């Protein structure tokens, strides 16, 4: 019987790649290479159990939130903090149980995702607990809203610890979300609030991308997408909401240039997307600003359309050139 293994072996011998006396050994190697890999059943929680676990956690959390919504004002400030601490302990404990040991977690994607999601929830509720406590301690008005700053900072730090224990997309959201509460809250107290808030988003996004490229985050594509989105939002916030329009245009253009360079180096689509979106935003905005709006609605739409087409073709060209 002239099987695929025999045909491949004979071809190797005929081309002089294998000596005739080694044909039998080569046949064994070829047979092993063509053999279908054995799929081993993943240990731990199956997919159905993972879904049920998510639903159970969601129902418990929803019941707790409903209870607190009905009794929140009656709890008082101390009771509110205690309630949030209890929720944090429940979510954190459940996350640690789902995580198990490093040996159990290794290679078990289901447990990692479930544990990471629960620990991310614990980070959020821990931030709320701290924010309520700081608000209760402070008597009077705030120049800087320290409860929001402290709560965001705690969410970021606890979220990072949880992420290191069990990495997940939810953990990334907790870490970045905490940073995006703390930094803009502090920056809002500056003399130019819009500039401070936009700058906070921009610098958090840039720092996030630097950390991402250092290899600290396992879900690198998701982390890159979050960082690019945050940086573009910050630059555009400055361009549209502050009096420093030119600075916003420059920052957006900087994102475009940086994203192109990073895409050529990493071939990561979030950078290509950020470049296309950034140039689509900045060119019509800058043209409209520099012409004092003389282009009108039709001209603005035309410039936007042409810029989008040019950016799309440029993105396609970059992708093709980088892939070759």
PDB file of C-alpha atoms in Angstrom:
ATOM      1  CA  UNK A   1       0.000   0.000   0.000  1.00  0.00           C
ATOM      2  CA  UNK A   2       1.518   3.275  -1.206  1.00  0.00           C
ATOM      3  CA  UNK A   3       0.563   5.484   1.731  1.00  0.00           C
ATOM      4  CA  UNK A   4       1.355   9.179   2.171  1.00  0.00           C
ATOM      5  CA  UNK A   5       4.228   8.218   4.475  1.00  0.00           C
ATOM      6  CA  UNK A   6       5.734   5.936   1.805  1.00  0.00           C
ATOM      7  CA  UNK A   7       5.337   8.549  -0.918  1.00  0.00           C
ATOM      8  CA  UNK A   8       7.009  11.270   1.143  1.00  0.00           C
ATOM      9  CA  UNK A   9       9.845   8.942   2.137  1.00  0.00           C
ATOM     10  CA  UNK A  10      10.405   7.815  -1.453  1.00  0.00           C
ATOM     11  CA  UNK A  11      10.449  11.437  -2.607  1.00  0.00           C
ATOM     12  CA  UNK A  12      13.071  12.324  -0.001  1.00  0.00           C
ATOM     13  CA  UNK A  13      15.242   9.429  -1.130  1.00  0.00           C
ATOM     14  CA  UNK A  14      14.749  10.288  -4.818  1.00  0.00           C
ATOM     15  CA  UNK A  15      15.824  13.904  -4.242  1.00  0.00           C
ATOM     16  CA  UNK A  16      18.935  12.801  -2.395  1.00  0.00           C
ATOM     17  CA  UNK A  17      17.801  14.308   0.885  1.00  0.00           C
ATOM     18  CA  UNK A  18      17.793  10.900   2.576  1.00  0.00           C
ATOM     19  CA  UNK A  19      20.175   8.036   1.888  1.00  0.00           C
ATOM     20  CA  UNK A  20      18.524   4.731   0.834  1.00  0.00           C
ATOM     21  CA  UNK A  21      19.902   2.908   3.855  1.00  0.00           C
ATOM     22  CA  UNK A  22      18.204   5.505   6.104  1.00  0.00           C
ATOM     23  CA  UNK A  23      14.822   5.187   4.414  1.00  0.00           C
ATOM     24  CA  UNK A  24      13.280   3.057   7.141  1.00  0.00           C
ATOM     25  CA  UNK A  25      14.263   5.501   9.876  1.00  0.00           C
ATOM     26  CA  UNK A  26      13.053   8.427   7.765  1.00  0.00           C
ATOM     27  CA  UNK A  27       9.731   6.623   7.295  1.00  0.00           C
ATOM     28  CA  UNK A  28       9.283   6.533  11.060  1.00  0.00           C
ATOM     29  CA  UNK A  29      10.073  10.247  11.371  1.00  0.00           C
ATOM     30  CA  UNK A  30       7.634  11.157   8.597  1.00  0.00           C
ATOM     31  CA  UNK A  31       4.934   8.979  10.130  1.00  0.00           C
ATOM     32  CA  UNK A  32       5.376  10.707  13.478  1.00  0.00           C
ATOM     33  CA  UNK A  33       5.263  14.140  11.869  1.00  0.00           C
ATOM     34  CA  UNK A  34       2.088  13.392   9.927  1.00  0.00           C
ATOM     35  CA  UNK A  35       0.332  11.834  12.871  1.00  0.00           C
ATOM     36  CA  UNK A  36      -2.544  13.943  14.166  1.00  0.00           C
ATOM     37  CA  UNK A  37      -1.686  15.533  17.524  1.00  0.00           C
ATOM     38  CA  UNK A  38      -3.411  14.066  20.512  1.00  0.00           C
ATOM     39  CA  UNK A  39      -5.811  16.489  22.081  1.00  0.00           C
ATOM     40  CA  UNK A  40      -5.770  16.099  25.808  1.00  0.00           C
ATOM     41  CA  UNK A  41      -8.789  17.092  27.807  1.00  0.00           C
ATOM     42  CA  UNK A  42      -8.184  20.319  29.690  1.00  0.00           C
ATOM     43  CA  UNK A  43      -8.084  19.815  33.403  1.00  0.00           C
ATOM     44  CA  UNK A  44     -10.243  21.933  35.599  1.00  0.00           C
ATOM     45  CA  UNK A  45     -13.493  23.661  34.891  1.00  0.00           C
ATOM     46  CA  UNK A  46     -15.117  22.950  31.518  1.00  0.00           C
ATOM     47  CA  UNK A  47     -16.621  25.757  29.475  1.00  0.00           C
ATOM     48  CA  UNK A  48     -20.150  25.145  30.719  1.00  0.00           C
ATOM     49  CA  UNK A  49     -19.036  25.360  34.332  1.00  0.00           C
ATOM     50  CA  UNK A  50     -17.191  28.585  33.547  1.00  0.00           C
ATOM     51  CA  UNK A  51     -20.354  30.144  32.121  1.00  0.00           C
ATOM     52  CA  UNK A  52     -22.388  28.965  35.109  1.00  0.00           C
ATOM     53  CA  UNK A  53     -19.771  30.390  37.457  1.00  0.00           C
ATOM     54  CA  UNK A  54     -19.958  33.774  35.711  1.00  0.00           C
ATOM     55  CA  UNK A  55     -23.743  33.741  35.951  1.00  0.00           C
ATOM     56  CA  UNK A  56     -23.619  32.787  39.616  1.00  0.00           C
ATOM     57  CA  UNK A  57     -21.160  35.549  40.428  1.00  0.00           C
ATOM     58  CA  UNK A  58     -23.261  38.051  38.482  1.00  0.00           C
ATOM     59  CA  UNK A  59     -26.441  37.049  40.336  1.00  0.00           C
ATOM     60  CA  UNK A  60     -24.742  37.276  43.730  1.00  0.00           C
ATOM     61  CA  UNK A  61     -23.320  40.679  42.853  1.00  0.00           C
ATOM     62  CA  UNK A  62     -26.684  41.866  41.497  1.00  0.00           C
ATOM     63  CA  UNK A  63     -28.442  40.727  44.672  1.00  0.00           C
ATOM     64  CA  UNK A  64     -25.876  42.525  46.811  1.00  0.00           C
ATOM     65  CA  UNK A  65     -26.207  45.713  44.778  1.00  0.00           C
ATOM     66  CA  UNK A  66     -30.007  45.550  44.950  1.00  0.00           C
ATOM     67  CA  UNK A  67     -29.887  45.078  48.698  1.00  0.00           C
ATOM     68  CA  UNK A  68     -27.491  47.980  49.129  1.00  0.00           C
ATOM     69  CA  UNK A  69     -29.546  50.190  46.835  1.00  0.00           C
ATOM     70  CA  UNK A  70     -32.609  49.629  49.002  1.00  0.00           C
ATOM     71  CA  UNK A  71     -30.802  50.089  52.316  1.00  0.00           C
ATOM     72  CA  UNK A  72     -27.877  52.324  51.323  1.00  0.00           C
ATOM     73  CA  UNK A  73     -29.008  55.499  53.078  1.00  0.00           C
ATOM     74  CA  UNK A  74     -29.987  53.560  56.205  1.00  0.00           C
ATOM     75  CA  UNK A  75     -26.541  51.964  56.505  1.00  0.00           C
ATOM     76  CA  UNK A  76     -24.738  55.200  57.298  1.00  0.00           C
ATOM     77  CA  UNK A  77     -21.188  55.954  56.223  1.00  0.00           C
ATOM     78  CA  UNK A  78     -19.583  53.269  58.389  1.00  0.00           C
ATOM     79  CA  UNK A  79     -22.108  50.675  57.275  1.00  0.00           C
ATOM     80  CA  UNK A  80     -21.537  51.584  53.638  1.00  0.00           C
ATOM     81  CA  UNK A  81     -17.795  51.093  53.979  1.00  0.00           C
ATOM     82  CA  UNK A  82     -18.293  47.792  55.787  1.00  0.00           C
ATOM     83  CA  UNK A  83     -20.703  46.609  53.099  1.00  0.00           C
ATOM     84  CA  UNK A  84     -18.235  47.386  50.319  1.00  0.00           C
ATOM     85  CA  UNK A  85     -15.418  45.707  52.255  1.00  0.00           C
ATOM     86  CA  UNK A  86     -17.544  42.576  52.624  1.00  0.00           C
ATOM     87  CA  UNK A  87     -18.311  42.511  48.914  1.00  0.00           C
ATOM     88  CA  UNK A  88     -14.598  42.963  48.213  1.00  0.00           C
ATOM     89  CA  UNK A  89     -13.729  40.081  50.529  1.00  0.00           C
ATOM     90  CA  UNK A  90     -16.313  37.805  48.901  1.00  0.00           C
ATOM     91  CA  UNK A  91     -15.152  38.566  45.362  1.00  0.00           C
ATOM     92  CA  UNK A  92     -11.474  38.395  46.296  1.00  0.00           C
ATOM     93  CA  UNK A  93     -11.902  35.144  48.200  1.00  0.00           C
ATOM     94  CA  UNK A  94     -13.855  33.584  45.339  1.00  0.00           C
ATOM     95  CA  UNK A  95     -11.153  34.725  42.920  1.00  0.00           C
ATOM     96  CA  UNK A  96      -8.393  33.136  44.993  1.00  0.00           C
ATOM     97  CA  UNK A  97     -10.347  29.893  45.281  1.00  0.00           C
ATOM     98  CA  UNK A  98     -10.943  29.827  41.526  1.00  0.00           C
ATOM     99  CA  UNK A  99      -7.276  30.568  40.910  1.00  0.00           C
ATOM    100  CA  UNK A 100      -5.903  27.789  43.077  1.00  0.00           C
ATOM    101  CA  UNK A 101      -2.164  27.205  43.105  1.00  0.00           C
ATOM    102  CA  UNK A 102       0.261  28.172  40.356  1.00  0.00           C
ATOM    103  CA  UNK A 103       0.509  24.521  39.349  1.00  0.00           C
ATOM    104  CA  UNK A 104      -3.266  24.307  38.943  1.00  0.00           C
ATOM    105  CA  UNK A 105      -3.511  27.673  37.157  1.00  0.00           C
ATOM    106  CA  UNK A 106      -0.767  26.941  34.636  1.00  0.00           C
ATOM    107  CA  UNK A 107      -2.324  26.025  31.298  1.00  0.00           C
ATOM    108  CA  UNK A 108      -5.889  26.270  32.614  1.00  0.00           C
ATOM    109  CA  UNK A 109      -7.381  29.191  30.718  1.00  0.00           C
ATOM    110  CA  UNK A 110     -10.852  28.789  32.191  1.00  0.00           C
ATOM    111  CA  UNK A 111      -9.705  29.130  35.785  1.00  0.00           C
ATOM    112  CA  UNK A 112      -7.423  32.011  34.880  1.00  0.00           C
ATOM    113  CA  UNK A 113     -10.205  34.002  33.224  1.00  0.00           C
ATOM    114  CA  UNK A 114     -12.708  33.329  36.001  1.00  0.00           C
ATOM    115  CA  UNK A 115     -10.234  34.163  38.765  1.00  0.00           C
ATOM    116  CA  UNK A 116      -9.049  37.281  36.943  1.00  0.00           C
ATOM    117  CA  UNK A 117     -12.609  38.558  36.508  1.00  0.00           C
ATOM    118  CA  UNK A 118     -13.483  38.021  40.164  1.00  0.00           C
ATOM    119  CA  UNK A 119     -10.277  39.689  41.361  1.00  0.00           C
ATOM    120  CA  UNK A 120     -10.934  42.632  39.043  1.00  0.00           C
ATOM    121  CA  UNK A 121     -14.381  43.013  40.606  1.00  0.00           C
ATOM    122  CA  UNK A 122     -12.765  42.977  44.042  1.00  0.00           C
ATOM    123  CA  UNK A 123     -10.442  45.800  42.951  1.00  0.00           C
ATOM    124  CA  UNK A 124     -13.389  47.953  41.869  1.00  0.00           C
ATOM    125  CA  UNK A 125     -15.333  47.450  45.099  1.00  0.00           C
ATOM    126  CA  UNK A 126     -12.161  48.077  47.138  1.00  0.00           C
ATOM    127  CA  UNK A 127     -11.818  51.404  45.349  1.00  0.00           C
ATOM    128  CA  UNK A 128     -15.425  52.289  46.169  1.00  0.00           C
ATOM    129  CA  UNK A 129     -14.854  51.403  49.835  1.00  0.00           C
ATOM    130  CA  UNK A 130     -11.824  53.691  50.055  1.00  0.00           C
ATOM    131  CA  UNK A 131     -13.610  56.517  48.235  1.00  0.00           C
ATOM    132  CA  UNK A 132     -16.550  56.355  50.667  1.00  0.00           C
ATOM    133  CA  UNK A 133     -14.192  56.231  53.661  1.00  0.00           C
ATOM    134  CA  UNK A 134     -12.167  59.239  52.490  1.00  0.00           C
ATOM    135  CA  UNK A 135     -15.346  61.184  51.782  1.00  0.00           C
ATOM    136  CA  UNK A 136     -16.639  60.381  55.281  1.00  0.00           C
ATOM    137  CA  UNK A 137     -13.382  61.396  56.968  1.00  0.00           C
ATOM    138  CA  UNK A 138     -13.064  64.719  55.173  1.00  0.00           C
ATOM    139  CA  UNK A 139     -15.324  67.516  56.401  1.00  0.00           C
ATOM    140  CA  UNK A 140     -15.813  70.371  53.973  1.00  0.00           C
ATOM    141  CA  UNK A 141     -15.299  71.047  50.293  1.00  0.00           C
ATOM    142  CA  UNK A 142     -12.529  69.730  48.071  1.00  0.00           C
ATOM    143  CA  UNK A 143     -10.135  71.624  45.831  1.00  0.00           C
ATOM    144  CA  UNK A 144      -9.185  68.205  44.532  1.00  0.00           C
ATOM    145  CA  UNK A 145     -11.800  65.496  44.870  1.00  0.00           C
ATOM    146  CA  UNK A 146      -9.623  63.223  46.979  1.00  0.00           C
ATOM    147  CA  UNK A 147     -12.218  60.455  47.408  1.00  0.00           C
ATOM    148  CA  UNK A 148     -12.210  59.913  43.639  1.00  0.00           C
ATOM    149  CA  UNK A 149      -8.421  60.113  43.481  1.00  0.00           C
ATOM    150  CA  UNK A 150      -7.899  57.695  46.381  1.00  0.00           C
ATOM    151  CA  UNK A 151     -10.556  55.295  45.122  1.00  0.00           C
ATOM    152  CA  UNK A 152      -9.094  55.240  41.624  1.00  0.00           C
ATOM    153  CA  UNK A 153      -5.575  54.746  42.955  1.00  0.00           C
ATOM    154  CA  UNK A 154      -6.647  51.811  45.149  1.00  0.00           C
ATOM    155  CA  UNK A 155      -8.574  50.253  42.256  1.00  0.00           C
ATOM    156  CA  UNK A 156      -5.484  50.507  40.074  1.00  0.00           C
ATOM    157  CA  UNK A 157      -3.125  49.017  42.685  1.00  0.00           C
ATOM    158  CA  UNK A 158      -5.441  46.223  43.838  1.00  0.00           C
ATOM    159  CA  UNK A 159      -6.338  45.528  40.220  1.00  0.00           C
ATOM    160  CA  UNK A 160      -2.659  45.182  39.346  1.00  0.00           C
ATOM    161  CA  UNK A 161      -2.109  42.736  42.208  1.00  0.00           C
ATOM    162  CA  UNK A 162      -5.122  40.738  41.046  1.00  0.00           C
ATOM    163  CA  UNK A 163      -3.848  40.815  37.479  1.00  0.00           C
ATOM    164  CA  UNK A 164      -0.488  39.440  38.534  1.00  0.00           C
ATOM    165  CA  UNK A 165      -2.262  36.633  40.381  1.00  0.00           C
ATOM    166  CA  UNK A 166      -4.506  35.777  37.417  1.00  0.00           C
ATOM    167  CA  UNK A 167      -4.163  37.807  34.232  1.00  0.00           C
ATOM    168  CA  UNK A 168      -7.341  38.652  32.333  1.00  0.00           C
ATOM    169  CA  UNK A 169      -8.875  41.337  30.152  1.00  0.00           C
ATOM    170  CA  UNK A 170     -11.088  42.330  33.082  1.00  0.00           C
ATOM    171  CA  UNK A 171      -7.954  42.841  35.151  1.00  0.00           C
ATOM    172  CA  UNK A 172      -6.533  45.171  32.517  1.00  0.00           C
ATOM    173  CA  UNK A 173      -9.753  47.186  32.579  1.00  0.00           C
ATOM    174  CA  UNK A 174      -9.589  47.448  36.371  1.00  0.00           C
ATOM    175  CA  UNK A 175      -5.992  48.688  36.328  1.00  0.00           C
ATOM    176  CA  UNK A 176      -6.510  51.194  33.522  1.00  0.00           C
ATOM    177  CA  UNK A 177      -9.923  52.237  34.824  1.00  0.00           C
ATOM    178  CA  UNK A 178      -8.456  53.044  38.219  1.00  0.00           C
ATOM    179  CA  UNK A 179      -5.694  55.103  36.615  1.00  0.00           C
ATOM    180  CA  UNK A 180      -8.236  56.951  34.468  1.00  0.00           C
ATOM    181  CA  UNK A 181     -10.196  57.896  37.577  1.00  0.00           C
ATOM    182  CA  UNK A 182      -7.221  58.939  39.713  1.00  0.00           C
ATOM    183  CA  UNK A 183      -5.163  60.928  37.189  1.00  0.00           C
ATOM    184  CA  UNK A 184      -7.937  63.063  35.623  1.00  0.00           C
ATOM    185  CA  UNK A 185      -9.481  63.671  39.065  1.00  0.00           C
ATOM    186  CA  UNK A 186      -6.224  65.175  40.254  1.00  0.00           C
ATOM    187  CA  UNK A 187      -5.647  67.032  36.969  1.00  0.00           C
ATOM    188  CA  UNK A 188      -9.125  68.600  37.118  1.00  0.00           C
ATOM    189  CA  UNK A 189      -7.914  70.793  39.988  1.00  0.00           C
ATOM    190  CA  UNK A 190      -5.416  72.578  37.741  1.00  0.00           C
ATOM    191  CA  UNK A 191      -6.067  76.099  36.481  1.00  0.00           C
ATOM    192  CA  UNK A 192      -6.933  74.851  32.990  1.00  0.00           C
ATOM    193  CA  UNK A 193      -9.230  71.934  33.786  1.00  0.00           C
ATOM    194  CA  UNK A 194      -9.811  70.736  30.221  1.00  0.00           C
ATOM    195  CA  UNK A 195      -6.092  70.826  29.454  1.00  0.00           C
ATOM    196  CA  UNK A 196      -5.302  68.955  32.668  1.00  0.00           C
ATOM    197  CA  UNK A 197      -7.931  66.248  32.124  1.00  0.00           C
ATOM    198  CA  UNK A 198      -6.998  65.731  28.475  1.00  0.00           C
ATOM    199  CA  UNK A 199      -3.297  65.688  29.353  1.00  0.00           C
ATOM    200  CA  UNK A 200      -3.944  63.111  32.068  1.00  0.00           C
ATOM    201  CA  UNK A 201      -5.687  60.782  29.604  1.00  0.00           C
ATOM    202  CA  UNK A 202      -2.943  61.304  27.028  1.00  0.00           C
ATOM    203  CA  UNK A 203      -0.040  60.602  29.395  1.00  0.00           C
ATOM    204  CA  UNK A 204      -1.793  57.635  31.026  1.00  0.00           C
ATOM    205  CA  UNK A 205      -2.309  56.173  27.550  1.00  0.00           C
ATOM    206  CA  UNK A 206       1.326  56.709  26.568  1.00  0.00           C
ATOM    207  CA  UNK A 207       2.673  55.285  29.841  1.00  0.00           C
ATOM    208  CA  UNK A 208       0.291  52.341  29.479  1.00  0.00           C
ATOM    209  CA  UNK A 209       1.696  51.594  26.015  1.00  0.00           C
ATOM    210  CA  UNK A 210       5.270  51.785  27.300  1.00  0.00           C
ATOM    211  CA  UNK A 211       4.413  49.304  30.059  1.00  0.00           C
ATOM    212  CA  UNK A 212       2.625  47.092  27.535  1.00  0.00           C
ATOM    213  CA  UNK A 213       5.653  46.957  25.225  1.00  0.00           C
ATOM    214  CA  UNK A 214       7.851  46.049  28.191  1.00  0.00           C
ATOM    215  CA  UNK A 215       5.989  42.730  28.257  1.00  0.00           C
ATOM    216  CA  UNK A 216       4.248  43.188  31.603  1.00  0.00           C
ATOM    217  CA  UNK A 217       0.778  42.439  30.226  1.00  0.00           C
ATOM    218  CA  UNK A 218      -0.039  39.023  28.823  1.00  0.00           C
ATOM    219  CA  UNK A 219      -3.025  40.213  26.747  1.00  0.00           C
ATOM    220  CA  UNK A 220      -0.842  42.506  24.672  1.00  0.00           C
ATOM    221  CA  UNK A 221      -3.270  43.189  21.824  1.00  0.00           C
ATOM    222  CA  UNK A 222      -6.027  44.217  24.229  1.00  0.00           C
ATOM    223  CA  UNK A 223      -3.587  46.332  26.237  1.00  0.00           C
ATOM    224  CA  UNK A 224      -2.346  48.059  23.080  1.00  0.00           C
ATOM    225  CA  UNK A 225      -5.913  48.796  22.002  1.00  0.00           C
ATOM    226  CA  UNK A 226      -6.734  50.310  25.392  1.00  0.00           C
ATOM    227  CA  UNK A 227      -3.576  52.420  25.441  1.00  0.00           C
ATOM    228  CA  UNK A 228      -4.030  53.750  21.904  1.00  0.00           C
ATOM    229  CA  UNK A 229      -7.684  54.602  22.550  1.00  0.00           C
ATOM    230  CA  UNK A 230      -6.823  56.423  25.775  1.00  0.00           C
ATOM    231  CA  UNK A 231      -4.017  58.462  24.205  1.00  0.00           C
ATOM    232  CA  UNK A 232      -6.124  59.462  21.185  1.00  0.00           C
ATOM    233  CA  UNK A 233      -9.022  60.437  23.460  1.00  0.00           C
ATOM    234  CA  UNK A 234      -6.733  62.616  25.591  1.00  0.00           C
ATOM    235  CA  UNK A 235      -5.244  64.430  22.613  1.00  0.00           C
ATOM    236  CA  UNK A 236      -8.664  64.998  21.084  1.00  0.00           C
ATOM    237  CA  UNK A 237     -10.076  66.215  24.403  1.00  0.00           C
ATOM    238  CA  UNK A 238      -7.401  68.906  24.461  1.00  0.00           C
ATOM    239  CA  UNK A 239      -8.088  69.798  20.823  1.00  0.00           C
ATOM    240  CA  UNK A 240     -11.857  70.107  21.264  1.00  0.00           C
ATOM    241  CA  UNK A 241     -12.537  71.010  24.902  1.00  0.00           C
ATOM    242  CA  UNK A 242      -9.655  73.310  25.811  1.00  0.00           C
ATOM    243  CA  UNK A 243      -8.331  76.583  24.456  1.00  0.00           C
ATOM    244  CA  UNK A 244      -5.109  74.867  23.382  1.00  0.00           C
ATOM    245  CA  UNK A 245      -6.396  73.533  20.073  1.00  0.00           C
ATOM    246  CA  UNK A 246      -2.989  73.579  18.399  1.00  0.00           C
ATOM    247  CA  UNK A 247      -1.496  71.489  21.211  1.00  0.00           C
ATOM    248  CA  UNK A 248      -4.241  68.918  20.723  1.00  0.00           C
ATOM    249  CA  UNK A 249      -3.474  68.760  17.002  1.00  0.00           C
ATOM    250  CA  UNK A 250       0.244  68.344  17.688  1.00  0.00           C
ATOM    251  CA  UNK A 251      -0.367  65.555  20.204  1.00  0.00           C
ATOM    252  CA  UNK A 252      -2.713  63.766  17.803  1.00  0.00           C
ATOM    253  CA  UNK A 253      -0.165  64.096  15.005  1.00  0.00           C
ATOM    254  CA  UNK A 254       2.472  62.745  17.397  1.00  0.00           C
ATOM    255  CA  UNK A 255       0.272  59.733  18.052  1.00  0.00           C
ATOM    256  CA  UNK A 256      -0.049  59.164  14.296  1.00  0.00           C
ATOM    257  CA  UNK A 257       3.728  59.258  13.753  1.00  0.00           C
ATOM    258  CA  UNK A 258       4.447  57.121  16.816  1.00  0.00           C
ATOM    259  CA  UNK A 259       1.784  54.591  15.865  1.00  0.00           C
ATOM    260  CA  UNK A 260       3.182  54.238  12.341  1.00  0.00           C
ATOM    261  CA  UNK A 261       6.675  53.609  13.719  1.00  0.00           C
ATOM    262  CA  UNK A 262       5.379  51.105  16.271  1.00  0.00           C
ATOM    263  CA  UNK A 263       3.340  49.317  13.630  1.00  0.00           C
ATOM    264  CA  UNK A 264       6.356  48.963  11.360  1.00  0.00           C
ATOM    265  CA  UNK A 265       8.318  47.570  14.309  1.00  0.00           C
ATOM    266  CA  UNK A 266       5.650  45.331  15.867  1.00  0.00           C
ATOM    267  CA  UNK A 267       3.068  44.661  13.091  1.00  0.00           C
ATOM    268  CA  UNK A 268       0.360  45.186  15.733  1.00  0.00           C
ATOM    269  CA  UNK A 269      -2.995  46.280  14.278  1.00  0.00           C
ATOM    270  CA  UNK A 270      -3.973  48.585  17.215  1.00  0.00           C
ATOM    271  CA  UNK A 271      -1.150  50.920  16.190  1.00  0.00           C
ATOM    272  CA  UNK A 272      -2.278  50.932  12.579  1.00  0.00           C
ATOM    273  CA  UNK A 273      -5.831  51.678  13.692  1.00  0.00           C
ATOM    274  CA  UNK A 274      -4.645  54.505  15.953  1.00  0.00           C
ATOM    275  CA  UNK A 275      -2.699  56.043  13.062  1.00  0.00           C
ATOM    276  CA  UNK A 276      -5.678  55.918  10.698  1.00  0.00           C
ATOM    277  CA  UNK A 277      -8.132  57.246  13.296  1.00  0.00           C
ATOM    278  CA  UNK A 278      -5.727  59.947  14.462  1.00  0.00           C
ATOM    279  CA  UNK A 279      -5.058  61.354  11.016  1.00  0.00           C
ATOM    280  CA  UNK A 280      -8.771  61.166  10.177  1.00  0.00           C
ATOM    281  CA  UNK A 281      -9.464  63.347  13.216  1.00  0.00           C
ATOM    282  CA  UNK A 282      -6.607  65.816  13.099  1.00  0.00           C
ATOM    283  CA  UNK A 283      -6.543  66.861   9.437  1.00  0.00           C
ATOM    284  CA  UNK A 284     -10.183  68.067   9.161  1.00  0.00           C
ATOM    285  CA  UNK A 285      -9.977  69.696  12.607  1.00  0.00           C
ATOM    286  CA  UNK A 286      -6.766  71.559  11.807  1.00  0.00           C
ATOM    287  CA  UNK A 287      -7.972  72.650   8.360  1.00  0.00           C
ATOM    288  CA  UNK A 288     -11.284  73.876   9.761  1.00  0.00           C
ATOM    289  CA  UNK A 289      -9.513  75.743  12.563  1.00  0.00           C
ATOM    290  CA  UNK A 290      -6.894  77.360  10.344  1.00  0.00           C
ATOM    291  CA  UNK A 291      -9.494  78.456   7.800  1.00  0.00           C
ATOM    292  CA  UNK A 292     -11.745  79.773  10.609  1.00  0.00           C
ATOM    293  CA  UNK A 293     -14.557  77.517   9.457  1.00  0.00           C
ATOM    294  CA  UNK A 294     -14.755  79.102   5.983  1.00  0.00           C
ATOM    295  CA  UNK A 295     -15.011  75.689   4.371  1.00  0.00           C
ATOM    296  CA  UNK A 296     -18.534  75.265   5.706  1.00  0.00           C
ATOM    297  CA  UNK A 297     -20.332  71.986   6.302  1.00  0.00           C
ATOM    298  CA  UNK A 298     -19.907  70.635   2.778  1.00  0.00           C
ATOM    299  CA  UNK A 299     -16.217  71.493   2.682  1.00  0.00           C
ATOM    300  CA  UNK A 300     -15.697  69.956   6.103  1.00  0.00           C
ATOM    301  CA  UNK A 301     -17.409  66.748   5.054  1.00  0.00           C
ATOM    302  CA  UNK A 302     -15.343  66.667   1.854  1.00  0.00           C
ATOM    303  CA  UNK A 303     -12.050  67.139   3.700  1.00  0.00           C
ATOM    304  CA  UNK A 304     -13.029  64.458   6.238  1.00  0.00           C
ATOM    305  CA  UNK A 305     -13.951  62.006   3.481  1.00  0.00           C
ATOM    306  CA  UNK A 306     -10.761  62.616   1.501  1.00  0.00           C
ATOM    307  CA  UNK A 307      -8.665  62.311   4.665  1.00  0.00           C
ATOM    308  CA  UNK A 308     -10.360  59.056   5.609  1.00  0.00           C
ATOM    309  CA  UNK A 309      -9.765  57.625   2.143  1.00  0.00           C
ATOM    310  CA  UNK A 310      -6.130  58.724   2.163  1.00  0.00           C
ATOM    311  CA  UNK A 311      -5.621  57.344   5.670  1.00  0.00           C
ATOM    312  CA  UNK A 312      -7.201  54.029   4.695  1.00  0.00           C
ATOM    313  CA  UNK A 313      -5.000  53.669   1.609  1.00  0.00           C
ATOM    314  CA  UNK A 314      -1.950  54.653   3.638  1.00  0.00           C
ATOM    315  CA  UNK A 315      -2.864  52.074   6.259  1.00  0.00           C
ATOM    316  CA  UNK A 316      -3.301  49.401   3.607  1.00  0.00           C
ATOM    317  CA  UNK A 317       0.075  50.301   2.072  1.00  0.00           C
ATOM    318  CA  UNK A 318       1.779  50.220   5.455  1.00  0.00           C
ATOM    319  CA  UNK A 319       0.288  46.828   6.231  1.00  0.00           C
ATOM    320  CA  UNK A 320       1.409  45.413   2.879  1.00  0.00           C
ATOM    321  CA  UNK A 321       4.916  46.869   3.122  1.00  0.00           C
ATOM    322  CA  UNK A 322       5.377  45.712   6.710  1.00  0.00           C
ATOM    323  CA  UNK A 323       4.204  42.202   5.859  1.00  0.00           C
ATOM    324  CA  UNK A 324       6.636  41.800   2.955  1.00  0.00           C
TER     325      UNK A 324
END
